[in-house]
Amino acid sequence: MASHSAVLSVSRFMSPFWGGHLGNTVKVFGTTLTSHRTKVTLTRENIPPPAKYGGRHTVTLIPGDGIGPELLNHVREVFRFSCVPVDFEVVHVNSALETDDDMNNAITAIRRNGVALKGNIETKHTLPPSVKSRNNVLRTSLDLFANVMHCQSLPGVQTRHKNIDIMIIRENTEGEYSSLEHESVSGVVECLKIITRNNSLRIADYAFRLAREQGRQRVTAVHKANIMKLGDGLFLQCCREVASGYPDITFDSMIVDNTTMQLVSKPQQFDVMVMPNLYGNVVSNVCAGLVGGPGLVPGANYGQVYAVFETATRNTGKSIADRNIANPTAMLLASCMMLDHLKLNGYASLIRNAVLTTMNETRLHTADLGGQGTTSEVVQSVMRVIQSKGQLISEL
Amino acid sequence: MMMIVRCWRPVSGSMKSLSSSSRSLWVNCAAWNKRHMSTHVTIPPPARYGGRHIVTLIPGDGIGPELADHVQKLFRFCCVPVDFEVVTVDSTMASEDDISNAIVAVRRNGVALKGNIDTNHNLPPSHKSRNNLLRTRLDLYANVVHCQSVPGVRTRHRNVDIMIIRENTEGEYSSLEHENIPGVVECLKIITRKKSLRIADYAFRTAREKGRRRVTAVHKANIIKLGDGLFLECCKEVASGYPEISFDTMIVDNTTMQLVSRPQQFDVMIMPNLYGNVVSNVCTGLVGGPGLVPGANYAEDYAVFEMGTRNTGKSIANCNTANPTAMLLASCLLLDHLKLHAYASMIRGAVLSTITDTQLHTADLGGKGSTSDVVQSIMSAIQSTGPHTLGAYNKHIL
């Protein structure tokens, strides 16, 4: 694992010298074993779906901590009920252990299957700082460079702002989350924030391609280049370069503090937003709060070859774990995104419609939306809606 | 291996500043300790010559000059014993003479009122943000933004009353960046024990003085373990000395999400520089926008007052549509700092009554009023309350 990460980090530094090609080759050699996945293509639609054995897909499932295990159980229930041809390979990660074995197993499993659905793995503050955040390790090892979150106002959820439709594309592997810190003089800590040209171009390219595919009109880059001139300046420059290749899409930029202020007063002005890691964290949480909370929004992490789906705001939800009050919507919608990725669009729309019907029409809301429903009631309601559509289901 | 080698390079860059600061720390240790003990209210107010204070005024760019003008007009009208020493800073020039003059002026007078100075992106990166230079050179370590719901302004959230205390001199704003390898930029975020203790101490003292119950530290220590971990540790140490104030912590992403759903749960918040920037802008947006909230920057010996969200407002400059409230409330904070409380309450009362009673709102609050209308209304409100003002005779020459 250490040598592999060294290969990746070396490739990041080597690629500026020898152009993108050698860097990409080094990355691919280190990360994949099967030949069909070395087809590094542009849009995620052109990557051939993972192998189906006997017509069934295998997906890695990482339950995580807090509300993760119970929500993922519900996902499995709904999938079995709807006869979705997906089998889950469950890999547990114990967040209390200091060794990386669990995490390595999980990463290997994802490499094997290509797709994963995960709950958030807790980062225990009592462990020494050398133990890095497991979620972060997963994202960087698999090079899941794009975190995509689509915040949409749901008709059935009452919020202070209406008609929000923002797509947030966040760089997922570098920036402030490089976990490079040191205390060279006692009492003085230096944290490194890394911005590279390669990764910035890559995420900008992803953002514009996605905007074009989804028919979006405007991309906004969020930055703090008036203070971090070199770092965010480089990011902005890369975004502008890529923007020049997409004349049909308007590109503008906004400083992060102004962005957050505009988001709380007039969020309808935003369309697609692209930004480095930390601002992405803050902005996506603000948007999630605006559309109704962490229980509603699913998130996806895409790499060139792998995809991992989870709830957008990556909450562990320790305080509501095992009490049957968590909102399963985010996790169910994330599983629908996963089905879309596996090209099982029929099943994806079926489950998504059922979830949205439950949310909007029957108004069965859990406690985080101000309702009285329990998690199992919501899931039962989803299954009833699926049953009423008349498709093949299994008896539970 | 390469990672370790890389780590040494940024150290050499910042070691110079560190070694010089540690040397000065040794020299000034005793003095620093003594000063560190005192609260900002026991610092004697700046000298008054002939009973009048002198305050540095930096108009800045965008809407700064016109708003500063209105403040001067209003102070003259109310006969406030404050004279302004105006120092203009030209943001287009590459040399630092202007800002150095301004800093000398602030050092001389001890107090300043400023508009935001534009940071031109087209100049090379060696040209640092002028506002940042002012804050670091004067060591204005605490930025205090008090976001309160104003009764006359309709917002989606009510009863918001949050005091944000933000570390103002280090963190992500150290302006230490370099590009060792082309295409790879490293930005240093510095967190030091000394400054974290200082800001935590300031926060708890202020909370105690204002009778606040709860201090929340905002951080991202699950990812930035050493840096924000150190910040949190310092806050916890200081919190143990204030048992009557409850202390808790929250990760910045959760904080912003809670702020947009339930901001009433927060009381006093303390955080490093960048999170402070984001959180104060979110809170400002919640109470009605950048035109309403004043901000204050405090050092051990100096104080600089400005608008809470530090906007230049270039797009609305000289259109007579800017909201003067934030700047006028900042000037009231200034008067409070100079112990001219009567004048401060008078002007503050007039400003708030203009917003609340007459409902004269500028464009940013959805109204049609112009800046001068609002200022005139404030002056009428002051005149009607009775204290000595420059009468109608003098109004036309102001």
mmCIF file of N, CA and C in Angstrom, chain A residues 1-11, chain B residues 1:
data_model
loop_
_atom_site.group_PDB
_atom_site.id
_atom_site.type_symbol
_atom_site.label_atom_id
_atom_site.label_comp_id
_atom_site.label_asym_id
_atom_site.label_seq_id
_atom_site.Cartn_x
_atom_site.Cartn_y
_atom_site.Cartn_z
ATOM 1 N N MET A 1 0.825 -1.208 0.000
ATOM 2 C CA MET A 1 0.000 0.000 0.000
ATOM 3 C C MET A 1 0.851 1.246 0.000
ATOM 4 N N ALA A 2 1.949 1.218 0.783
ATOM 5 C CA ALA A 2 2.797 2.418 0.871
ATOM 6 C C ALA A 2 3.463 2.672 -0.469
ATOM 7 N N SER A 3 3.935 1.591 -1.085
ATOM 8 C CA SER A 3 4.615 1.793 -2.364
ATOM 9 C C SER A 3 3.633 2.272 -3.409
ATOM 10 N N HIS A 4 2.430 1.763 -3.311
ATOM 11 C CA HIS A 4 1.432 2.193 -4.304
ATOM 12 C C HIS A 4 1.126 3.669 -4.174
ATOM 13 N N SER A 5 0.991 4.110 -2.914
ATOM 14 C CA SER A 5 0.683 5.535 -2.749
ATOM 15 C C SER A 5 1.872 6.368 -3.177
ATOM 16 N N ALA A 6 3.094 5.793 -3.008
ATOM 17 C CA ALA A 6 4.275 6.531 -3.453
ATOM 18 C C ALA A 6 4.246 6.668 -4.969
ATOM 19 N N VAL A 7 3.771 5.601 -5.625
ATOM 20 C CA VAL A 7 3.676 5.676 -7.082
ATOM 21 C C VAL A 7 2.730 6.797 -7.474
ATOM 22 N N LEU A 8 1.608 6.863 -6.792
ATOM 23 C CA LEU A 8 0.621 7.896 -7.141
ATOM 24 C C LEU A 8 1.185 9.282 -6.902
ATOM 25 N N SER A 9 1.863 9.448 -5.722
ATOM 26 C CA SER A 9 2.333 10.796 -5.423
ATOM 27 C C SER A 9 3.484 11.164 -6.340
ATOM 28 N N VAL A 10 4.308 10.154 -6.688
ATOM 29 C CA VAL A 10 5.391 10.453 -7.615
ATOM 30 C C VAL A 10 4.803 10.860 -8.956
ATOM 31 N N SER A 11 3.745 10.156 -9.348
ATOM 32 C CA SER A 11 3.158 10.470 -10.657
ATOM 33 C C SER A 11 2.640 11.881 -10.681
ATOM 34 N N MET B 1 9.559 9.341 0.235
ATOM 35 C CA MET B 1 10.845 10.075 0.374
ATOM 36 C C MET B 1 10.660 11.495 -0.129
#
